[in-house]
CSV table of C-alpha atoms and ligand atoms in Angstrom, one decimal:
chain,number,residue,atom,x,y,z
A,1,UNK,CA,127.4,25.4,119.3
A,2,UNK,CA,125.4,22.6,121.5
A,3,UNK,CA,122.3,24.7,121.5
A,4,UNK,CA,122.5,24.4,117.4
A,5,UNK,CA,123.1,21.6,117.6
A,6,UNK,CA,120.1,20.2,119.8
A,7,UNK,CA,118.0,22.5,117.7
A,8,UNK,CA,119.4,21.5,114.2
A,9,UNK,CA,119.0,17.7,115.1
A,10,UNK,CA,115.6,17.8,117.6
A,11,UNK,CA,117.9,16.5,120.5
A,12,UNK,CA,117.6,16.6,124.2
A,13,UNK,CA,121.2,17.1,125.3
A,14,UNK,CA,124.5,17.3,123.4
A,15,UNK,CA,127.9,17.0,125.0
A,16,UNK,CA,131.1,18.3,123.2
A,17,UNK,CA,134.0,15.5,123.9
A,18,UNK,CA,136.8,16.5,121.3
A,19,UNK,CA,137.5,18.1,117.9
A,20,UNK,CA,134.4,17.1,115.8
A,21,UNK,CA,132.7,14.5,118.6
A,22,UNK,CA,129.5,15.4,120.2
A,23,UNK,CA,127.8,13.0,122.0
A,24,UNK,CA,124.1,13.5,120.8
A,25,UNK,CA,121.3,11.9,123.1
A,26,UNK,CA,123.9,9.5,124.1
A,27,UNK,CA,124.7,8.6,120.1
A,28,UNK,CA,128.4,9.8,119.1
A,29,UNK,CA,128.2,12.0,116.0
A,30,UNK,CA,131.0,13.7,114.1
A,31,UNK,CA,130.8,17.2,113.0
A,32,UNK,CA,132.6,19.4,110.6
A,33,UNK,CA,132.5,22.9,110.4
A,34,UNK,CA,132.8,25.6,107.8
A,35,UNK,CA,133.1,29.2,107.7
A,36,UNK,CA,134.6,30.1,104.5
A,37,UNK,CA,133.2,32.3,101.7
A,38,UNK,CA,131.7,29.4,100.1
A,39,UNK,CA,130.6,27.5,103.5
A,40,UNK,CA,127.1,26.4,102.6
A,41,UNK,CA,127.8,25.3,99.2
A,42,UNK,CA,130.9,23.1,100.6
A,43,UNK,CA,129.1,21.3,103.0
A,44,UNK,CA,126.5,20.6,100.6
A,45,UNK,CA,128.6,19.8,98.3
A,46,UNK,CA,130.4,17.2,100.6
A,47,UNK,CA,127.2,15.6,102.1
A,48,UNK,CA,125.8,15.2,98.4
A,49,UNK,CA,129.3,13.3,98.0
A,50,UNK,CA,129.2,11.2,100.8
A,51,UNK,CA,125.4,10.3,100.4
A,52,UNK,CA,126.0,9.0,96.8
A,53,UNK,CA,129.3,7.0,98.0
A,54,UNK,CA,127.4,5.7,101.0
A,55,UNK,CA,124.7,5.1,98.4
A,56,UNK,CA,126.6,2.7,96.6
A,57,UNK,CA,127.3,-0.1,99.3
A,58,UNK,CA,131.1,-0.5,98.4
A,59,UNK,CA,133.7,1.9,100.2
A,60,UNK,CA,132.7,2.8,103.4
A,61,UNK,CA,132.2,6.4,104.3
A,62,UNK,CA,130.2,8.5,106.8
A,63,UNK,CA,126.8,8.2,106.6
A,64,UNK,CA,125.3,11.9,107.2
A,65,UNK,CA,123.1,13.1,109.2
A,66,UNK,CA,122.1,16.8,108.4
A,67,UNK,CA,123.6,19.9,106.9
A,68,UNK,CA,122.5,22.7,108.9
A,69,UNK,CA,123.8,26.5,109.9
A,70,UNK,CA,125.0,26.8,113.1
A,71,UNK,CA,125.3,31.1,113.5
A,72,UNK,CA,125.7,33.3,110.2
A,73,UNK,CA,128.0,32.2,108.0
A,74,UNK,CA,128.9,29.0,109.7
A,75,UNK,CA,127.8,25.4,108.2
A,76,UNK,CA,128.1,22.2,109.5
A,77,UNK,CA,128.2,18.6,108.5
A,78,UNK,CA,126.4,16.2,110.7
A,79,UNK,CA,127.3,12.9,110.3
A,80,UNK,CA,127.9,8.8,111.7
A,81,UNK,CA,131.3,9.0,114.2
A,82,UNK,CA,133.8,6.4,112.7
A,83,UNK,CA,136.2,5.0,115.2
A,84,UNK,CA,139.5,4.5,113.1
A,85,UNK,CA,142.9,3.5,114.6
A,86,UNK,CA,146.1,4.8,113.4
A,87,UNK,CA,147.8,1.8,111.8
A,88,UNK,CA,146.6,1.8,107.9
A,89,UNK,CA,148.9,0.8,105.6
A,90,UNK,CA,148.0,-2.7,105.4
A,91,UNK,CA,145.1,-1.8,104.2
A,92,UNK,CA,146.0,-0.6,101.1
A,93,UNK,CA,145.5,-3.2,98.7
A,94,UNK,CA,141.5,-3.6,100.1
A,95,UNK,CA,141.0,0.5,99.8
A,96,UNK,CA,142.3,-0.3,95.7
A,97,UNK,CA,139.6,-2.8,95.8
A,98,UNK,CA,136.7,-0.9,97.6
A,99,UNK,CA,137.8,2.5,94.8
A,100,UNK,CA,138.0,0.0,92.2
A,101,UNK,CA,134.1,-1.0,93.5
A,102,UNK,CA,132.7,2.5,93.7
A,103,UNK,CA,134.0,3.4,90.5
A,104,UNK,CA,132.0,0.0,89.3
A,105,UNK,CA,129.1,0.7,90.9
A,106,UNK,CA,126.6,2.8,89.0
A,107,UNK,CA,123.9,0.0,88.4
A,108,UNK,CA,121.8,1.5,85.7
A,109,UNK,CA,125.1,2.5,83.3
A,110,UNK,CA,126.2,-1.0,83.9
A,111,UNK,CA,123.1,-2.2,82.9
A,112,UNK,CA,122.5,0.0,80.0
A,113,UNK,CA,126.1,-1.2,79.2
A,114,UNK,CA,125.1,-4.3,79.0
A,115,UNK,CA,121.8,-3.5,76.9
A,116,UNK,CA,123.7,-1.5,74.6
A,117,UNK,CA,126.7,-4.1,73.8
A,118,UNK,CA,123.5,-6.4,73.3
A,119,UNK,CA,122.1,-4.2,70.6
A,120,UNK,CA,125.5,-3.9,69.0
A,121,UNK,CA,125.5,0.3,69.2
A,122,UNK,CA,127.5,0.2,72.2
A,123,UNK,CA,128.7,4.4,71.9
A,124,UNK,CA,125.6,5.1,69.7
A,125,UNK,CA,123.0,3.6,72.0
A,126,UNK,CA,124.3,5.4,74.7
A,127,UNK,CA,124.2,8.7,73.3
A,128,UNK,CA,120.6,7.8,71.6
A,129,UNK,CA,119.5,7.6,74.9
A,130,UNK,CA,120.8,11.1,76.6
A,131,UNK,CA,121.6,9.3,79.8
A,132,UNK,CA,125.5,8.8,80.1
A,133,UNK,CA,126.5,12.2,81.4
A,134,UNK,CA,129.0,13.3,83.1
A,135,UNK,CA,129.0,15.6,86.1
A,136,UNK,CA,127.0,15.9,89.8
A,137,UNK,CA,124.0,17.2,91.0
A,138,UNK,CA,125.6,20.3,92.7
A,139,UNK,CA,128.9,21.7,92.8
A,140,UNK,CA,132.1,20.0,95.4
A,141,UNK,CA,135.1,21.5,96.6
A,142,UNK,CA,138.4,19.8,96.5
A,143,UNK,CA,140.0,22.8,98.7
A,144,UNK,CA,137.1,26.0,99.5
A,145,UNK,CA,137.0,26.8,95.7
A,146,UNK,CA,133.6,25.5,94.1
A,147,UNK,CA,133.6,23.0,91.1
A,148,UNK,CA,131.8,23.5,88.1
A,149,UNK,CA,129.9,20.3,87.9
A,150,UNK,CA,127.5,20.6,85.0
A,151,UNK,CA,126.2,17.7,83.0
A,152,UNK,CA,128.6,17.0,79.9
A,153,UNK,CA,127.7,14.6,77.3
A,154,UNK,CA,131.7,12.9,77.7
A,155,UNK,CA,134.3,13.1,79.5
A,156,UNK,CA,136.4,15.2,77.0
A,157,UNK,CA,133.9,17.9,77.3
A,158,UNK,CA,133.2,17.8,80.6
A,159,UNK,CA,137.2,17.5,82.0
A,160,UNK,CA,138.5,20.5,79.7
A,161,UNK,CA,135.2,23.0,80.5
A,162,UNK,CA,134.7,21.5,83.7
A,163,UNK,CA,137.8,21.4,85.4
A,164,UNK,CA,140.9,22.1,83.0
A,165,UNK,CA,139.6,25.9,81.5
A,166,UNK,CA,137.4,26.3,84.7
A,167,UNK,CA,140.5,26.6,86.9
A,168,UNK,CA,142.6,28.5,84.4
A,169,UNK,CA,140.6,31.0,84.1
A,170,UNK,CA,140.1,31.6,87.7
A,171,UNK,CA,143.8,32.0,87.9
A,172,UNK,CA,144.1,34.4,85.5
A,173,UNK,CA,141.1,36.4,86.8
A,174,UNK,CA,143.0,36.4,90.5
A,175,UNK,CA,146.2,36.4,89.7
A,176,UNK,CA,146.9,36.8,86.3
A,177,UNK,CA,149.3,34.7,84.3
A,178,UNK,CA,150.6,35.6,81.3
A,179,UNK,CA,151.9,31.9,80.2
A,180,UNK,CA,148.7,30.3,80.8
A,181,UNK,CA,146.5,32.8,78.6
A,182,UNK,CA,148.7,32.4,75.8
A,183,UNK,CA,149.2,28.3,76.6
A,184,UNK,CA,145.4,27.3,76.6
A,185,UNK,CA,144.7,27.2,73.0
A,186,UNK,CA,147.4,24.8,72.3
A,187,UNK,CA,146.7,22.6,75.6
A,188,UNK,CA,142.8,22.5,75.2
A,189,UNK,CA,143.5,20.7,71.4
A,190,UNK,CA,146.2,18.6,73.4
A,191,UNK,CA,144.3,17.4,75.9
A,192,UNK,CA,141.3,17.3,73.1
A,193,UNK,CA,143.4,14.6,71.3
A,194,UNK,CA,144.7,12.5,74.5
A,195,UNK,CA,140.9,12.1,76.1
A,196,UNK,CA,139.8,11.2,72.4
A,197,UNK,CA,139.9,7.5,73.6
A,198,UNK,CA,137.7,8.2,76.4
A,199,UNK,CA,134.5,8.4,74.5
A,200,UNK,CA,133.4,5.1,75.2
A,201,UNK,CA,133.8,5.3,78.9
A,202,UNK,CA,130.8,5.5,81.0
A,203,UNK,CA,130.5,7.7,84.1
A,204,UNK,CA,131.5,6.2,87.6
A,205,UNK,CA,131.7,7.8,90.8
A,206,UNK,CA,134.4,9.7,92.0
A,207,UNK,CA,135.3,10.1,95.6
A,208,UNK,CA,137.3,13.5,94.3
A,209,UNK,CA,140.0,14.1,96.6
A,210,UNK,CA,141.4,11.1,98.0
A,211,UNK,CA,144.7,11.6,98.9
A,212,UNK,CA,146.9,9.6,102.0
A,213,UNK,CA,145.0,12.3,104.5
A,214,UNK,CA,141.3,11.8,103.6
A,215,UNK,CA,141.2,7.6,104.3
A,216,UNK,CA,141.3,5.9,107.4
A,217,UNK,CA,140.3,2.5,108.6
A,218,UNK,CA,138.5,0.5,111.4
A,219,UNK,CA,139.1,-2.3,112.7
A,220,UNK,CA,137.8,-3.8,109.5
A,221,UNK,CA,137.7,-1.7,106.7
A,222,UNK,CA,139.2,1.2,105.0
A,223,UNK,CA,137.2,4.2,105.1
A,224,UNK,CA,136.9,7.4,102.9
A,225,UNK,CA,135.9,10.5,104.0
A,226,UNK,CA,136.3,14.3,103.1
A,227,UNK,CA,134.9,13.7,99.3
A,228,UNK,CA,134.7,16.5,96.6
A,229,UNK,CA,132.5,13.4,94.2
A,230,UNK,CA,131.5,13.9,90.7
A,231,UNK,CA,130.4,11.3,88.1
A,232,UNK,CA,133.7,11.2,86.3
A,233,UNK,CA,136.1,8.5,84.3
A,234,UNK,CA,137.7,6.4,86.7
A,235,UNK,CA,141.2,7.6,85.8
A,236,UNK,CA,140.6,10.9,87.0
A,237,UNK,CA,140.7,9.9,90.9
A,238,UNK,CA,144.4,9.0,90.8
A,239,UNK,CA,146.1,12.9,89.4
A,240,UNK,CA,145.4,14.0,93.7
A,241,UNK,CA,147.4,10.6,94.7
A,242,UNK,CA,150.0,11.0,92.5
A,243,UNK,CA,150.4,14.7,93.1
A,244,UNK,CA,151.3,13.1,96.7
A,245,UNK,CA,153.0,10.5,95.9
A,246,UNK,CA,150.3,7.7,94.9
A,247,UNK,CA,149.2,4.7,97.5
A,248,UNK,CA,151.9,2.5,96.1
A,249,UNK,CA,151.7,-1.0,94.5
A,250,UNK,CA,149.3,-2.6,97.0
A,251,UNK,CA,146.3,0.2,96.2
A,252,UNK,CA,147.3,-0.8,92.8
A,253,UNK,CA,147.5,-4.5,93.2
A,254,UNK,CA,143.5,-3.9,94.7
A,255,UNK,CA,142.2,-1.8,91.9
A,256,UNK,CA,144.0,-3.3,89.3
A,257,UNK,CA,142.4,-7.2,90.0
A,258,UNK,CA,138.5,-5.3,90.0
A,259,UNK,CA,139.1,-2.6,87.1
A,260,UNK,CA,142.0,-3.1,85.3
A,261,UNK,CA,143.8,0.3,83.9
A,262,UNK,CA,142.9,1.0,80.2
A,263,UNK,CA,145.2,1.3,77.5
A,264,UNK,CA,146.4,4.4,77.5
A,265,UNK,CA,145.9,5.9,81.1
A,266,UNK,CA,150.0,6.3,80.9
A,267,UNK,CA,149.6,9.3,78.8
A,268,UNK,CA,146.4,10.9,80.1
A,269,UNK,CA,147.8,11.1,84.1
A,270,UNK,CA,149.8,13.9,83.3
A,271,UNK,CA,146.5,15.8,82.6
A,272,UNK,CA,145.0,14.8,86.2
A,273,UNK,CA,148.4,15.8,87.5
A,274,UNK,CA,147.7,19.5,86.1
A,275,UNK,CA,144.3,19.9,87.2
A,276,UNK,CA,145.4,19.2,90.9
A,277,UNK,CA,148.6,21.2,90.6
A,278,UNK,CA,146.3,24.6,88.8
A,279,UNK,CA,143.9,23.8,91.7
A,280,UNK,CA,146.4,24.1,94.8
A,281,UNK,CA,147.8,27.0,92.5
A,282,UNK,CA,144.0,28.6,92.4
A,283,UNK,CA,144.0,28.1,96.4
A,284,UNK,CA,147.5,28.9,97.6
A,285,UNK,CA,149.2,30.8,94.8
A,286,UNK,CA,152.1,30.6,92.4
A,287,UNK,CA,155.4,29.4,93.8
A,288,UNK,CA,156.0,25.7,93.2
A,289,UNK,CA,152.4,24.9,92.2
A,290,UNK,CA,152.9,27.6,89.2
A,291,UNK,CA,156.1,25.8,88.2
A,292,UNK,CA,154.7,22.3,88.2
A,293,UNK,CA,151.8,23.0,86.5
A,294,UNK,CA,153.9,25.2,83.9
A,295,UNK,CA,156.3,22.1,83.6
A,296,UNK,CA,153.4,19.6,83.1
A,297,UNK,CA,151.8,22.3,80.3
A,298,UNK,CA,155.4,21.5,79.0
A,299,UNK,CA,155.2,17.6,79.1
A,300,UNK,CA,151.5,17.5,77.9
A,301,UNK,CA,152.6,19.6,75.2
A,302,UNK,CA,155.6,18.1,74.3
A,303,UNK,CA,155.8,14.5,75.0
A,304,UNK,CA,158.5,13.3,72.9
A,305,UNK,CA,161.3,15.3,75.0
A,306,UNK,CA,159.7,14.8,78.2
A,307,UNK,CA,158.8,11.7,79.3
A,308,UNK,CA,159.7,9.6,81.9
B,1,ATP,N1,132.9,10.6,110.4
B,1,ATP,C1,134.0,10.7,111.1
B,1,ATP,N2,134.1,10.1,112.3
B,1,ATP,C2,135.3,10.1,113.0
B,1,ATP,N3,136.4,10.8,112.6
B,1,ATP,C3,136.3,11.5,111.4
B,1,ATP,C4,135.1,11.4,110.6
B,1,ATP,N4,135.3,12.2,109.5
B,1,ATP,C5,136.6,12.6,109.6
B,1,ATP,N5,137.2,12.2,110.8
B,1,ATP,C6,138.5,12.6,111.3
B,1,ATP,O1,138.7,14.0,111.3
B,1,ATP,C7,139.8,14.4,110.5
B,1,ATP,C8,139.4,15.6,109.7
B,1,ATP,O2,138.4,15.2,108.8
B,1,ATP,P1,138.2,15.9,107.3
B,1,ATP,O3,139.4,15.6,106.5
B,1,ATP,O4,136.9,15.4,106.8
B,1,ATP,O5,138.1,17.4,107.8
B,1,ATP,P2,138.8,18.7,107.2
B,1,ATP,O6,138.2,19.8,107.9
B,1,ATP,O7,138.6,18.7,105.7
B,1,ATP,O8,140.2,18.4,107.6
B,1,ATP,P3,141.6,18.8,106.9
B,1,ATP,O9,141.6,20.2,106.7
B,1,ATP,O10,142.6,18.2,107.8
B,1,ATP,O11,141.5,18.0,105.6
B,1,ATP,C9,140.2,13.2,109.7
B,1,ATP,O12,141.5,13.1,109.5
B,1,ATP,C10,139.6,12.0,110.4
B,1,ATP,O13,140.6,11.4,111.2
């Protein structure tokens, strides 16, 4: 592995301290290795996602270095060391403000925003103009299973092709599933009608899979790492938290004072919920991931005798 490494980066000696360190010409660098089926497309994925958060100048992520192949097969992720300490709960409330920032932080839809609300076309303009898409410029992983990320015109479009019927499909195709073939029809027009209030939102960067195990912080600041990004709405980043329990009401308290929840958002997490619950069914199989997602098919479906 050092020899790829010194050839991958042009360095003159590399020294292996722990999991992921190298010390690289006397630099510490973190890298992350892949071998799966998918390996090259995950960590391109992943560096695409942490270039366009580091990109933005709000959370702070690893900056990377190079994506490179190591031996067949194998792919690596080349990137800043972070030195984060243990302790990060009472960081909480400025991670909801940094996500709250990124998701903010596209400077030419905020602009165009602006522009358009001036012209009084606010939806209109933007579609006039071809330029409020949604997507990323390659595909991410949340898990080793590629994303389809192709430009969509909306949100609506782009979360039911996208992510909703992309998953169920490949969990019919692996493992075939009987209740979701003959559930989709009915869902897609549900979840058609719930995201029908989304059409005015503009795109924002998502870090994709930030759950309690994918933050950390310094000795300043929260940091993000281990992104699966995609310009999505906003909303979408919390159905991976609350599949784990959420960050609580500090992260909350953060986000909350930069980008306040829209109306709404109360009946459209359930739909987030699924998407993570059919994607950890995609990776690890049926058992309790089946039966959540099955039960939250149920809820979407029928809200007036489930809700909570
Ligand atoms: N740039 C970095 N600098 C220092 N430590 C890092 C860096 N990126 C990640 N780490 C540490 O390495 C651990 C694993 O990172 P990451 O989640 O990106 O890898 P992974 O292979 O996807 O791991 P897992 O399967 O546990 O999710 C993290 O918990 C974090 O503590």
């Amino acid at each position: 592995m050092e020899d790829a490494i010194r050839e991958a980066l042009g360095a003159q000696s590399v020294i292996r301290r722990s999991n992921g360190l190298y010390v690289v010409d006397r630099k510490k660098i973190f890298i992350k290795t892949n071998s799966s089926e998918h390996a090259r497309l995950l960590c391109e994925g992943e560096a695409a996602s942490l270039e366009a958060i580091h990109e933005t100048s709000t959370v702070k992520c690893p900056k990377v270095i190079k994506v490179f192949e190591s031996s067949r097969g194998k792919w690596n992720i080349a990137c800043e060391f972070i030195d984060m300490e243990e302790e990060n709960a009472a960081q909480l409330e400025k991670l909801g403000e940094e996500m709250a920032r990124l998701h903010s932080s596209n400077p030419s839809l905020l602009k165009r925003e602006e522009e358009a609300k001036a012209s009084g076309d606010f939806v209109g303009e933007q579609r006039r103009e071809g330029e409020r898409r949604f997507g990323f410029v390659v595909p991410t992983s949340c898990g080793v299973i590629p994303q389809n990320n192709e430009w969509c015109e909306d949100w609506r479009t782009f979360f039911i092709r996208c992510r909703l019927k992309d998953r169920i499909d490949k969990i019919i195709e692996k493992y075939g599933s009987n209740e979701l073939s003959s559930q989709w029809s009915l869902l897609e027009r549900r979840a058609d009608d719930l995201l029908r209030e989304t059409d005015a939102v503009l795109p924002s960067l998502v870090h994709g899979d930030l759950w309690a195990g994918n933050w950390g912080v310094t000795k300043e600041t929260p940091v993000v790492f281990d992104p699966s990004s995609s310009y999505s709405d906003p909303e979408f980043e919390a159905g991976i938290q609350n599949m784990f329990g959420g960050f609580g009401v500090s992260y909350t308290k953060g986000y909350d004072k930069i980008l306040p929840r829209r109306h709404g958002w109360h009946d459209r997490r359930f739909l987030y919920l699924l998407y993570h619950n059919l994607n950890h069914w995609l990776h690890f199989g049926g058992g309790s991931y089946r039966a959540t997602s099955l039960s939250l098919i149920h809820s979407i479906l029928h809200p007036d005798i489930d809700s909570d």
